[in-house]
Amino acid sequence: MSARILVVDDDPDIVQFVRVNLELEGFEVDTANDGHEAMRSALTGAPDVVVLDVMMPGMDGLNVLRRLRSHPAAANTSIILLTANALPEDRVTCLDLGADDYITKPFDINELVARVKAVLRRTKALRDVSPLTGLPGNFRIATELEARIDSGNEFALVYADLDNFKAYNDHYGFMRGDQVIKFTAHALLEAAATLGDASSFVGHIGGDDFVAVILPDQAEQFCNAAISVFDNGVLDYYETADALRGYIEVTDRRGERHAFPVVSISLGVATNTHRDITSQWQASAIAVEMKEHAKRVSGSSFEIDRRMM
């Protein structure tokens, strides 16, 4: 789908000029001629970018910007301001209020189109990054896997998740659970750094699920390094008494208490060294299967698929 752009200006000639040029670039364009119409359109039409004139009668662009930034339905919408004020303090005010970019009037239409595309690129990149770990998300993971498969070169997909993490979350709360998730990302990045290979990729699927895409002959080294970093640091996220005891106690809905060991990490590895892998779905299914085998072992462990078919 093409991006949807809302153009807001009280000058109909400017609105028409910008609309036509953006549509020629393949964008879907809605228009508004004042601040109140802009608010209605932005909150109901879900635009990807609002190109918003500052100087309008009634509700001006800065008030529209303030209201959009405070409304949950539009808080993340990208906004480019059109302003006749070229003074640095005016531009700083625009950015401080939450504008993603600005362009001064009179403007070059090619520059405006370029700025719209740049904002969309930044927004797309940010949306595909885990806000908790800063690691690439599902879209970039899929893109990375497909690129490795299409290249015909050998690769290994590592699927990692945590054991006993739900019990930890229930016992300590999600805020401390988030810290363990961030620590897991750190452990995997540290493991990737030991490989000395710039092509190594680590992504965060969500929750306590992670992947890495590396070279097959480095899979064992990667898994051992990840386990070492994780096991050496995870007790820092436990209360001293729980760490010394080696488990936590969690009460279930029936009031029964259960003991859960310290959180550990399990990793499953799929490679195309011994058999063809033709899709990301096949690679992920094999890696998940290997991860389930690793989970049968107490504590942190990994399993590498070495089957010929």
PDB file of C-alpha atoms in Angstrom:
ATOM      1  CA  MET A   1       0.000   0.000   0.000  1.00  0.00           C
ATOM      2  CA  SER A   2       1.183   3.535  -0.762  1.00  0.00           C
ATOM      3  CA  ALA A   3       1.592   5.995   2.073  1.00  0.00           C
ATOM      4  CA  ARG A   4      -1.286   8.348   2.859  1.00  0.00           C
ATOM      5  CA  ILE A   5      -0.415  12.052   3.085  1.00  0.00           C
ATOM      6  CA  LEU A   6      -2.645  14.801   4.520  1.00  0.00           C
ATOM      7  CA  VAL A   7      -1.873  18.267   3.112  1.00  0.00           C
ATOM      8  CA  VAL A   8      -3.174  21.195   5.153  1.00  0.00           C
ATOM      9  CA  ASP A   9      -3.027  24.828   3.967  1.00  0.00           C
ATOM     10  CA  ASP A  10      -5.544  27.664   3.743  1.00  0.00           C
ATOM     11  CA  ASP A  11      -4.276  28.527   0.249  1.00  0.00           C
ATOM     12  CA  PRO A  12      -6.157  26.237  -2.202  1.00  0.00           C
ATOM     13  CA  ASP A  13      -3.553  26.788  -4.930  1.00  0.00           C
ATOM     14  CA  ILE A  14      -0.767  25.492  -2.674  1.00  0.00           C
ATOM     15  CA  VAL A  15      -2.911  22.533  -1.598  1.00  0.00           C
ATOM     16  CA  GLN A  16      -3.635  21.609  -5.223  1.00  0.00           C
ATOM     17  CA  PHE A  17       0.007  22.046  -6.275  1.00  0.00           C
ATOM     18  CA  VAL A  18       1.333  19.851  -3.473  1.00  0.00           C
ATOM     19  CA  ARG A  19      -1.426  17.256  -3.892  1.00  0.00           C
ATOM     20  CA  VAL A  20      -0.764  16.782  -7.617  1.00  0.00           C
ATOM     21  CA  ASN A  21       2.987  16.405  -7.139  1.00  0.00           C
ATOM     22  CA  LEU A  22       2.631  13.940  -4.294  1.00  0.00           C
ATOM     23  CA  GLU A  23       0.131  11.878  -6.278  1.00  0.00           C
ATOM     24  CA  LEU A  24       2.586  11.773  -9.168  1.00  0.00           C
ATOM     25  CA  GLU A  25       5.011  10.138  -6.732  1.00  0.00           C
ATOM     26  CA  GLY A  26       2.424   7.435  -5.988  1.00  0.00           C
ATOM     27  CA  PHE A  27       1.121   8.731  -2.656  1.00  0.00           C
ATOM     28  CA  GLU A  28      -2.531   8.791  -1.610  1.00  0.00           C
ATOM     29  CA  VAL A  29      -3.344  12.395  -0.707  1.00  0.00           C
ATOM     30  CA  ASP A  30      -6.098  13.934   1.417  1.00  0.00           C
ATOM     31  CA  THR A  31      -6.425  17.689   1.855  1.00  0.00           C
ATOM     32  CA  ALA A  32      -7.735  20.179   4.403  1.00  0.00           C
ATOM     33  CA  ASN A  33      -8.028  23.976   4.315  1.00  0.00           C
ATOM     34  CA  ASP A  34      -8.089  24.859   8.015  1.00  0.00           C
ATOM     35  CA  GLY A  35      -7.058  23.558  11.417  1.00  0.00           C
ATOM     36  CA  HIS A  36     -10.434  22.126  12.416  1.00  0.00           C
ATOM     37  CA  GLU A  37     -10.776  20.197   9.156  1.00  0.00           C
ATOM     38  CA  ALA A  38      -7.178  19.030   9.580  1.00  0.00           C
ATOM     39  CA  MET A  39      -7.939  17.614  13.029  1.00  0.00           C
ATOM     40  CA  ARG A  40     -10.988  15.720  11.777  1.00  0.00           C
ATOM     41  CA  SER A  41      -9.125  14.300   8.803  1.00  0.00           C
ATOM     42  CA  ALA A  42      -6.008  13.366  10.796  1.00  0.00           C
ATOM     43  CA  LEU A  43      -7.986  11.558  13.499  1.00  0.00           C
ATOM     44  CA  THR A  44     -10.262   9.636  11.119  1.00  0.00           C
ATOM     45  CA  GLY A  45      -8.114   9.106   8.024  1.00  0.00           C
ATOM     46  CA  ALA A  46      -4.973   7.799   9.753  1.00  0.00           C
ATOM     47  CA  PRO A  47      -2.444   9.564   7.502  1.00  0.00           C
ATOM     48  CA  ASP A  48       1.189   8.467   7.571  1.00  0.00           C
ATOM     49  CA  VAL A  49       2.403  12.069   7.179  1.00  0.00           C
ATOM     50  CA  VAL A  50       0.724  15.434   7.711  1.00  0.00           C
ATOM     51  CA  VAL A  51       2.135  18.363   5.721  1.00  0.00           C
ATOM     52  CA  LEU A  52       0.857  21.247   7.841  1.00  0.00           C
ATOM     53  CA  ASP A  53       0.947  24.988   7.242  1.00  0.00           C
ATOM     54  CA  VAL A  54       1.719  27.016  10.365  1.00  0.00           C
ATOM     55  CA  MET A  55      -0.026  30.292   9.486  1.00  0.00           C
ATOM     56  CA  MET A  56      -3.762  29.621   9.120  1.00  0.00           C
ATOM     57  CA  PRO A  57      -6.774  31.599  10.360  1.00  0.00           C
ATOM     58  CA  GLY A  58      -8.700  30.197  13.303  1.00  0.00           C
ATOM     59  CA  MET A  59      -6.763  27.212  14.620  1.00  0.00           C
ATOM     60  CA  ASP A  60      -3.201  27.659  13.379  1.00  0.00           C
ATOM     61  CA  GLY A  61      -0.754  24.886  12.550  1.00  0.00           C
ATOM     62  CA  LEU A  62       1.033  24.993  15.912  1.00  0.00           C
ATOM     63  CA  ASN A  63      -2.237  24.392  17.756  1.00  0.00           C
ATOM     64  CA  VAL A  64      -3.046  21.531  15.394  1.00  0.00           C
ATOM     65  CA  LEU A  65       0.425  20.122  16.056  1.00  0.00           C
ATOM     66  CA  ARG A  66      -0.070  20.348  19.850  1.00  0.00           C
ATOM     67  CA  ARG A  67      -3.458  18.633  19.684  1.00  0.00           C
ATOM     68  CA  LEU A  68      -2.274  15.859  17.388  1.00  0.00           C
ATOM     69  CA  ARG A  69       0.746  15.141  19.563  1.00  0.00           C
ATOM     70  CA  SER A  70      -1.491  14.871  22.650  1.00  0.00           C
ATOM     71  CA  HIS A  71      -4.107  12.628  21.003  1.00  0.00           C
ATOM     72  CA  PRO A  72      -3.439   8.841  21.211  1.00  0.00           C
ATOM     73  CA  ALA A  73      -4.831   8.256  17.716  1.00  0.00           C
ATOM     74  CA  ALA A  74      -2.299  10.585  16.106  1.00  0.00           C
ATOM     75  CA  ALA A  75       0.559  10.754  18.605  1.00  0.00           C
ATOM     76  CA  ASN A  76       2.845   8.793  16.253  1.00  0.00           C
ATOM     77  CA  THR A  77       1.800  10.434  12.984  1.00  0.00           C
ATOM     78  CA  SER A  78       4.726  12.144  11.251  1.00  0.00           C
ATOM     79  CA  ILE A  79       4.260  15.904  10.814  1.00  0.00           C
ATOM     80  CA  ILE A  80       6.128  18.268   8.478  1.00  0.00           C
ATOM     81  CA  LEU A  81       5.443  21.956   9.072  1.00  0.00           C
ATOM     82  CA  LEU A  82       5.329  24.561   6.319  1.00  0.00           C
ATOM     83  CA  THR A  83       6.406  27.876   7.815  1.00  0.00           C
ATOM     84  CA  ALA A  84       7.134  31.344   6.503  1.00  0.00           C
ATOM     85  CA  ASN A  85       9.199  32.018   9.635  1.00  0.00           C
ATOM     86  CA  ALA A  86      12.861  31.399   8.881  1.00  0.00           C
ATOM     87  CA  LEU A  87      14.301  32.491  12.233  1.00  0.00           C
ATOM     88  CA  PRO A  88      16.142  29.763  14.188  1.00  0.00           C
ATOM     89  CA  GLU A  89      13.958  30.266  17.273  1.00  0.00           C
ATOM     90  CA  ASP A  90      10.813  29.668  15.199  1.00  0.00           C
ATOM     91  CA  ARG A  91      12.201  26.431  13.813  1.00  0.00           C
ATOM     92  CA  VAL A  92      13.267  25.323  17.302  1.00  0.00           C
ATOM     93  CA  THR A  93       9.714  25.964  18.539  1.00  0.00           C
ATOM     94  CA  CYS A  94       8.329  23.756  15.756  1.00  0.00           C
ATOM     95  CA  LEU A  95      10.666  20.889  16.632  1.00  0.00           C
ATOM     96  CA  ASP A  96      10.124  21.271  20.385  1.00  0.00           C
ATOM     97  CA  LEU A  97       6.372  20.928  19.873  1.00  0.00           C
ATOM     98  CA  GLY A  98       6.915  17.595  18.132  1.00  0.00           C
ATOM     99  CA  ALA A  99       7.302  18.299  14.428  1.00  0.00           C
ATOM    100  CA  ASP A 100       9.370  15.711  12.596  1.00  0.00           C
ATOM    101  CA  ASP A 101      10.629  18.226  10.043  1.00  0.00           C
ATOM    102  CA  TYR A 102       9.899  21.671   8.644  1.00  0.00           C
ATOM    103  CA  ILE A 103      10.334  23.497   5.378  1.00  0.00           C
ATOM    104  CA  THR A 104      10.215  27.240   4.849  1.00  0.00           C
ATOM    105  CA  LYS A 105       8.000  29.053   2.365  1.00  0.00           C
ATOM    106  CA  PRO A 106       8.411  29.599  -0.485  1.00  0.00           C
ATOM    107  CA  PHE A 107       9.523  26.011  -0.944  1.00  0.00           C
ATOM    108  CA  ASP A 108      10.804  23.871  -3.775  1.00  0.00           C
ATOM    109  CA  ILE A 109       8.349  21.048  -4.449  1.00  0.00           C
ATOM    110  CA  ASN A 110      11.156  18.563  -5.089  1.00  0.00           C
ATOM    111  CA  GLU A 111      12.579  19.323  -1.651  1.00  0.00           C
ATOM    112  CA  LEU A 112       9.165  18.863  -0.029  1.00  0.00           C
ATOM    113  CA  VAL A 113       8.664  15.498  -1.750  1.00  0.00           C
ATOM    114  CA  ALA A 114      12.173  14.446  -0.700  1.00  0.00           C
ATOM    115  CA  ARG A 115      11.455  15.403   2.916  1.00  0.00           C
ATOM    116  CA  VAL A 116       8.199  13.439   2.895  1.00  0.00           C
ATOM    117  CA  LYS A 117      10.055  10.359   1.636  1.00  0.00           C
ATOM    118  CA  ALA A 118      12.824  10.837   4.216  1.00  0.00           C
ATOM    119  CA  VAL A 119      10.321  11.063   7.075  1.00  0.00           C
ATOM    120  CA  LEU A 120       8.577   7.916   5.830  1.00  0.00           C
ATOM    121  CA  ARG A 121      11.900   6.051   5.684  1.00  0.00           C
ATOM    122  CA  ARG A 122      12.773   7.065   9.246  1.00  0.00           C
ATOM    123  CA  THR A 123       9.321   6.152  10.500  1.00  0.00           C
ATOM    124  CA  LYS A 124       9.434   2.750   8.815  1.00  0.00           C
ATOM    125  CA  ALA A 125      12.848   2.025  10.321  1.00  0.00           C
ATOM    126  CA  LEU A 126      11.728   3.049  13.803  1.00  0.00           C
ATOM    127  CA  ARG A 127       8.540   0.997  13.622  1.00  0.00           C
ATOM    128  CA  ASP A 128      10.539  -2.111  12.839  1.00  0.00           C
ATOM    129  CA  VAL A 129      12.777  -1.804  15.870  1.00  0.00           C
ATOM    130  CA  SER A 130      11.864  -3.244  19.245  1.00  0.00           C
ATOM    131  CA  PRO A 131      11.283  -0.290  21.584  1.00  0.00           C
ATOM    132  CA  LEU A 132      12.520  -2.404  24.497  1.00  0.00           C
ATOM    133  CA  THR A 133      15.757  -3.837  23.087  1.00  0.00           C
ATOM    134  CA  GLY A 134      16.452  -1.641  20.062  1.00  0.00           C
ATOM    135  CA  LEU A 135      16.951  -4.777  17.958  1.00  0.00           C
ATOM    136  CA  PRO A 136      15.442  -5.272  14.482  1.00  0.00           C
ATOM    137  CA  GLY A 137      11.882  -6.589  14.487  1.00  0.00           C
ATOM    138  CA  ASN A 138       9.934  -9.110  12.453  1.00  0.00           C
ATOM    139  CA  PHE A 139       9.995  -7.356   9.071  1.00  0.00           C
ATOM    140  CA  ARG A 140      13.765  -6.937   9.075  1.00  0.00           C
ATOM    141  CA  ILE A 141      14.213 -10.480  10.383  1.00  0.00           C
ATOM    142  CA  ALA A 142      12.174 -11.817   7.465  1.00  0.00           C
ATOM    143  CA  THR A 143      14.085  -9.635   5.013  1.00  0.00           C
ATOM    144  CA  GLU A 144      17.425 -10.841   6.372  1.00  0.00           C
ATOM    145  CA  LEU A 145      16.405 -14.491   6.163  1.00  0.00           C
ATOM    146  CA  GLU A 146      15.070 -14.176   2.626  1.00  0.00           C
ATOM    147  CA  ALA A 147      18.260 -12.430   1.522  1.00  0.00           C
ATOM    148  CA  ARG A 148      20.403 -15.252   2.946  1.00  0.00           C
ATOM    149  CA  ILE A 149      18.223 -17.885   1.281  1.00  0.00           C
ATOM    150  CA  ASP A 150      18.168 -16.082  -2.077  1.00  0.00           C
ATOM    151  CA  SER A 151      21.960 -15.682  -2.037  1.00  0.00           C
ATOM    152  CA  GLY A 152      22.437 -19.459  -2.042  1.00  0.00           C
ATOM    153  CA  ASN A 153      25.173 -19.134   0.593  1.00  0.00           C
ATOM    154  CA  GLU A 154      25.293 -21.193   3.763  1.00  0.00           C
ATOM    155  CA  PHE A 155      23.723 -19.693   6.884  1.00  0.00           C
ATOM    156  CA  ALA A 156      22.482 -20.678  10.319  1.00  0.00           C
ATOM    157  CA  LEU A 157      19.290 -19.444  11.957  1.00  0.00           C
ATOM    158  CA  VAL A 158      19.410 -19.449  15.757  1.00  0.00           C
ATOM    159  CA  TYR A 159      16.109 -19.282  17.642  1.00  0.00           C
ATOM    160  CA  ALA A 160      16.436 -18.377  21.325  1.00  0.00           C
ATOM    161  CA  ASP A 161      13.977 -18.039  24.146  1.00  0.00           C
ATOM    162  CA  LEU A 162      13.954 -18.162  27.928  1.00  0.00           C
ATOM    163  CA  ASP A 163      12.963 -20.983  30.249  1.00  0.00           C
ATOM    164  CA  ASN A 164      10.913 -20.232  33.399  1.00  0.00           C
ATOM    165  CA  PHE A 165      10.509 -16.617  32.322  1.00  0.00           C
ATOM    166  CA  LYS A 166       6.731 -16.472  32.903  1.00  0.00           C
ATOM    167  CA  ALA A 167       7.243 -17.550  36.502  1.00  0.00           C
ATOM    168  CA  TYR A 168       9.916 -14.866  36.903  1.00  0.00           C
ATOM    169  CA  ASN A 169       7.535 -12.247  35.449  1.00  0.00           C
ATOM    170  CA  ASP A 170       4.726 -13.363  37.773  1.00  0.00           C
ATOM    171  CA  HIS A 171       7.016 -13.285  40.783  1.00  0.00           C
ATOM    172  CA  TYR A 172       8.958 -10.055  40.205  1.00  0.00           C
ATOM    173  CA  GLY A 173       6.634  -8.130  37.880  1.00  0.00           C
ATOM    174  CA  PHE A 174       6.858  -7.103  34.249  1.00  0.00           C
ATOM    175  CA  MET A 175       9.196  -4.162  34.859  1.00  0.00           C
ATOM    176  CA  ARG A 176      11.931  -6.466  36.132  1.00  0.00           C
ATOM    177  CA  GLY A 177      10.958  -8.952  33.450  1.00  0.00           C
ATOM    178  CA  ASP A 178      11.721  -6.281  30.866  1.00  0.00           C
ATOM    179  CA  GLN A 179      15.184  -5.899  32.367  1.00  0.00           C
ATOM    180  CA  VAL A 180      15.813  -9.615  31.827  1.00  0.00           C
ATOM    181  CA  ILE A 181      14.629  -9.274  28.213  1.00  0.00           C
ATOM    182  CA  LYS A 182      17.098  -6.415  27.677  1.00  0.00           C
ATOM    183  CA  PHE A 183      19.835  -8.484  29.313  1.00  0.00           C
ATOM    184  CA  THR A 184      19.055 -11.358  26.927  1.00  0.00           C
ATOM    185  CA  ALA A 185      19.508  -9.002  23.970  1.00  0.00           C
ATOM    186  CA  HIS A 186      22.850  -7.957  25.468  1.00  0.00           C
ATOM    187  CA  ALA A 187      23.950 -11.593  25.822  1.00  0.00           C
ATOM    188  CA  LEU A 188      23.112 -12.361  22.192  1.00  0.00           C
ATOM    189  CA  LEU A 189      24.840  -9.226  20.916  1.00  0.00           C
ATOM    190  CA  GLU A 190      27.923 -10.065  22.974  1.00  0.00           C
ATOM    191  CA  ALA A 191      27.901 -13.561  21.513  1.00  0.00           C
ATOM    192  CA  ALA A 192      27.652 -12.133  17.988  1.00  0.00           C
ATOM    193  CA  ALA A 193      30.571  -9.811  18.722  1.00  0.00           C
ATOM    194  CA  THR A 194      32.813 -12.781  19.551  1.00  0.00           C
ATOM    195  CA  LEU A 195      32.391 -14.064  15.993  1.00  0.00           C
ATOM    196  CA  GLY A 196      34.166 -11.099  14.438  1.00  0.00           C
ATOM    197  CA  ASP A 197      31.794 -11.202  11.466  1.00  0.00           C
ATOM    198  CA  ALA A 198      30.054  -7.982  10.445  1.00  0.00           C
ATOM    199  CA  SER A 199      27.319  -9.948   8.663  1.00  0.00           C
ATOM    200  CA  SER A 200      26.053 -11.464  11.938  1.00  0.00           C
ATOM    201  CA  PHE A 201      22.457 -10.417  12.613  1.00  0.00           C
ATOM    202  CA  VAL A 202      20.491 -10.424  15.876  1.00  0.00           C
ATOM    203  CA  GLY A 203      16.754  -9.663  15.971  1.00  0.00           C
ATOM    204  CA  HIS A 204      13.961  -9.531  18.538  1.00  0.00           C
ATOM    205  CA  ILE A 205      10.741 -11.289  17.548  1.00  0.00           C
ATOM    206  CA  GLY A 206       8.968 -10.106  20.700  1.00  0.00           C
ATOM    207  CA  GLY A 207       8.638 -11.076  24.339  1.00  0.00           C
ATOM    208  CA  ASP A 208      11.450 -13.473  25.239  1.00  0.00           C
ATOM    209  CA  ASP A 209      11.873 -14.723  21.651  1.00  0.00           C
ATOM    210  CA  PHE A 210      15.000 -13.777  19.694  1.00  0.00           C
ATOM    211  CA  VAL A 211      16.788 -14.880  16.530  1.00  0.00           C
ATOM    212  CA  ALA A 212      20.281 -14.618  15.141  1.00  0.00           C
ATOM    213  CA  VAL A 213      21.442 -15.245  11.575  1.00  0.00           C
ATOM    214  CA  ILE A 214      25.101 -16.236  11.381  1.00  0.00           C
ATOM    215  CA  LEU A 215      27.516 -18.498   9.502  1.00  0.00           C
ATOM    216  CA  PRO A 216      26.957 -22.221  10.156  1.00  0.00           C
ATOM    217  CA  ASP A 217      30.523 -22.947  11.295  1.00  0.00           C
ATOM    218  CA  GLN A 218      30.124 -20.278  13.983  1.00  0.00           C
ATOM    219  CA  ALA A 219      26.855 -21.610  15.415  1.00  0.00           C
ATOM    220  CA  GLU A 220      28.389 -23.610  18.247  1.00  0.00           C
ATOM    221  CA  GLN A 221      30.692 -20.743  19.223  1.00  0.00           C
ATOM    222  CA  PHE A 222      27.767 -18.332  19.197  1.00  0.00           C
ATOM    223  CA  CYS A 223      25.542 -20.537  21.346  1.00  0.00           C
ATOM    224  CA  ASN A 224      28.268 -21.257  23.889  1.00  0.00           C
ATOM    225  CA  ALA A 225      29.108 -17.548  24.164  1.00  0.00           C
ATOM    226  CA  ALA A 226      25.445 -16.562  24.568  1.00  0.00           C
ATOM    227  CA  ILE A 227      24.931 -19.154  27.299  1.00  0.00           C
ATOM    228  CA  SER A 228      28.099 -18.088  29.085  1.00  0.00           C
ATOM    229  CA  VAL A 229      27.156 -14.395  29.152  1.00  0.00           C
ATOM    230  CA  PHE A 230      23.563 -15.152  30.112  1.00  0.00           C
ATOM    231  CA  ASP A 231      24.293 -17.640  32.897  1.00  0.00           C
ATOM    232  CA  ASN A 232      27.035 -15.457  34.351  1.00  0.00           C
ATOM    233  CA  GLY A 233      24.740 -12.450  34.627  1.00  0.00           C
ATOM    234  CA  VAL A 234      21.156 -13.575  35.100  1.00  0.00           C
ATOM    235  CA  LEU A 235      21.425 -13.979  38.895  1.00  0.00           C
ATOM    236  CA  ASP A 236      21.964 -10.213  39.132  1.00  0.00           C
ATOM    237  CA  TYR A 237      18.242  -9.899  38.383  1.00  0.00           C
ATOM    238  CA  TYR A 238      17.210 -11.974  41.418  1.00  0.00           C
ATOM    239  CA  GLU A 239      16.857 -11.031  45.039  1.00  0.00           C
ATOM    240  CA  THR A 240      19.833 -12.338  47.010  1.00  0.00           C
ATOM    241  CA  ALA A 241      17.804 -14.949  48.908  1.00  0.00           C
ATOM    242  CA  ASP A 242      16.299 -16.321  45.703  1.00  0.00           C
ATOM    243  CA  ALA A 243      19.674 -16.374  43.959  1.00  0.00           C
ATOM    244  CA  LEU A 244      21.272 -18.290  46.836  1.00  0.00           C
ATOM    245  CA  ARG A 245      18.375 -20.730  46.974  1.00  0.00           C
ATOM    246  CA  GLY A 246      18.503 -21.258  43.202  1.00  0.00           C
ATOM    247  CA  TYR A 247      14.758 -20.988  42.627  1.00  0.00           C
ATOM    248  CA  ILE A 248      11.691 -18.837  43.233  1.00  0.00           C
ATOM    249  CA  GLU A 249       8.309 -19.865  44.590  1.00  0.00           C
ATOM    250  CA  VAL A 250       5.156 -18.842  42.721  1.00  0.00           C
ATOM    251  CA  THR A 251       1.596 -19.383  43.966  1.00  0.00           C
ATOM    252  CA  ASP A 252      -0.908 -20.534  41.358  1.00  0.00           C
ATOM    253  CA  ARG A 253      -4.640 -19.721  41.143  1.00  0.00           C
ATOM    254  CA  ARG A 254      -5.506 -22.545  43.501  1.00  0.00           C
ATOM    255  CA  GLY A 255      -3.137 -21.260  46.143  1.00  0.00           C
ATOM    256  CA  GLU A 256      -0.556 -23.970  45.566  1.00  0.00           C
ATOM    257  CA  ARG A 257       3.103 -22.993  45.667  1.00  0.00           C
ATOM    258  CA  HIS A 258       5.508 -24.153  42.959  1.00  0.00           C
ATOM    259  CA  ALA A 259       9.268 -23.860  42.765  1.00  0.00           C
ATOM    260  CA  PHE A 260      10.798 -22.610  39.513  1.00  0.00           C
ATOM    261  CA  PRO A 261      14.536 -22.747  38.735  1.00  0.00           C
ATOM    262  CA  VAL A 262      16.541 -19.710  37.708  1.00  0.00           C
ATOM    263  CA  VAL A 263      15.724 -18.412  34.219  1.00  0.00           C
ATOM    264  CA  SER A 264      17.863 -20.072  31.560  1.00  0.00           C
ATOM    265  CA  ILE A 265      18.198 -19.718  27.797  1.00  0.00           C
ATOM    266  CA  SER A 266      17.511 -22.373  25.145  1.00  0.00           C
ATOM    267  CA  LEU A 267      18.730 -22.049  21.570  1.00  0.00           C
ATOM    268  CA  GLY A 268      17.801 -24.071  18.492  1.00  0.00           C
ATOM    269  CA  VAL A 269      19.820 -23.872  15.275  1.00  0.00           C
ATOM    270  CA  ALA A 270      18.748 -24.561  11.694  1.00  0.00           C
ATOM    271  CA  THR A 271      21.361 -24.586   8.925  1.00  0.00           C
ATOM    272  CA  ASN A 272      21.408 -25.264   5.207  1.00  0.00           C
ATOM    273  CA  THR A 273      24.786 -26.986   5.458  1.00  0.00           C
ATOM    274  CA  HIS A 274      23.392 -30.502   5.146  1.00  0.00           C
ATOM    275  CA  ARG A 275      20.053 -29.851   3.466  1.00  0.00           C
ATOM    276  CA  ASP A 276      18.344 -27.211   1.376  1.00  0.00           C
ATOM    277  CA  ILE A 277      16.286 -24.531   3.079  1.00  0.00           C
ATOM    278  CA  THR A 278      14.056 -22.778   0.574  1.00  0.00           C
ATOM    279  CA  SER A 279      11.999 -20.384   2.707  1.00  0.00           C
ATOM    280  CA  GLN A 280      12.075 -18.435   5.948  1.00  0.00           C
ATOM    281  CA  TRP A 281       9.126 -20.524   7.139  1.00  0.00           C
ATOM    282  CA  GLN A 282      11.086 -23.758   6.722  1.00  0.00           C
ATOM    283  CA  ALA A 283      14.126 -22.277   8.470  1.00  0.00           C
ATOM    284  CA  SER A 284      12.088 -21.011  11.420  1.00  0.00           C
ATOM    285  CA  ALA A 285      10.207 -24.311  11.772  1.00  0.00           C
ATOM    286  CA  ILE A 286      13.478 -26.259  11.987  1.00  0.00           C
ATOM    287  CA  ALA A 287      14.990 -23.772  14.456  1.00  0.00           C
ATOM    288  CA  VAL A 288      11.894 -23.929  16.672  1.00  0.00           C
ATOM    289  CA  GLU A 289      12.007 -27.726  16.599  1.00  0.00           C
ATOM    290  CA  MET A 290      15.660 -27.697  17.673  1.00  0.00           C
ATOM    291  CA  LYS A 291      14.897 -25.169  20.406  1.00  0.00           C
ATOM    292  CA  GLU A 292      12.217 -27.490  21.803  1.00  0.00           C
ATOM    293  CA  HIS A 293      14.819 -30.274  21.943  1.00  0.00           C
ATOM    294  CA  ALA A 294      17.173 -27.944  23.816  1.00  0.00           C
ATOM    295  CA  LYS A 295      14.433 -27.139  26.328  1.00  0.00           C
ATOM    296  CA  ARG A 296      14.310 -30.780  27.403  1.00  0.00           C
ATOM    297  CA  VAL A 297      17.715 -30.290  29.013  1.00  0.00           C
ATOM    298  CA  SER A 298      17.808 -28.680  32.446  1.00  0.00           C
ATOM    299  CA  GLY A 299      19.422 -25.240  32.413  1.00  0.00           C
ATOM    300  CA  SER A 300      20.755 -23.307  29.449  1.00  0.00           C
ATOM    301  CA  SER A 301      21.478 -25.428  26.372  1.00  0.00           C
ATOM    302  CA  PHE A 302      21.425 -25.501  22.568  1.00  0.00           C
ATOM    303  CA  GLU A 303      20.695 -27.997  19.823  1.00  0.00           C
ATOM    304  CA  ILE A 304      21.957 -27.813  16.221  1.00  0.00           C
ATOM    305  CA  ASP A 305      20.122 -29.566  13.415  1.00  0.00           C
ATOM    306  CA  ARG A 306      22.594 -31.900  11.686  1.00  0.00           C
ATOM    307  CA  ARG A 307      20.108 -34.013   9.732  1.00  0.00           C
ATOM    308  CA  MET A 308      20.782 -34.630   6.044  1.00  0.00           C
ATOM    309  CA  MET A 309      17.117 -34.262   5.010  1.00  0.00           C
TER     310      MET A 309
END
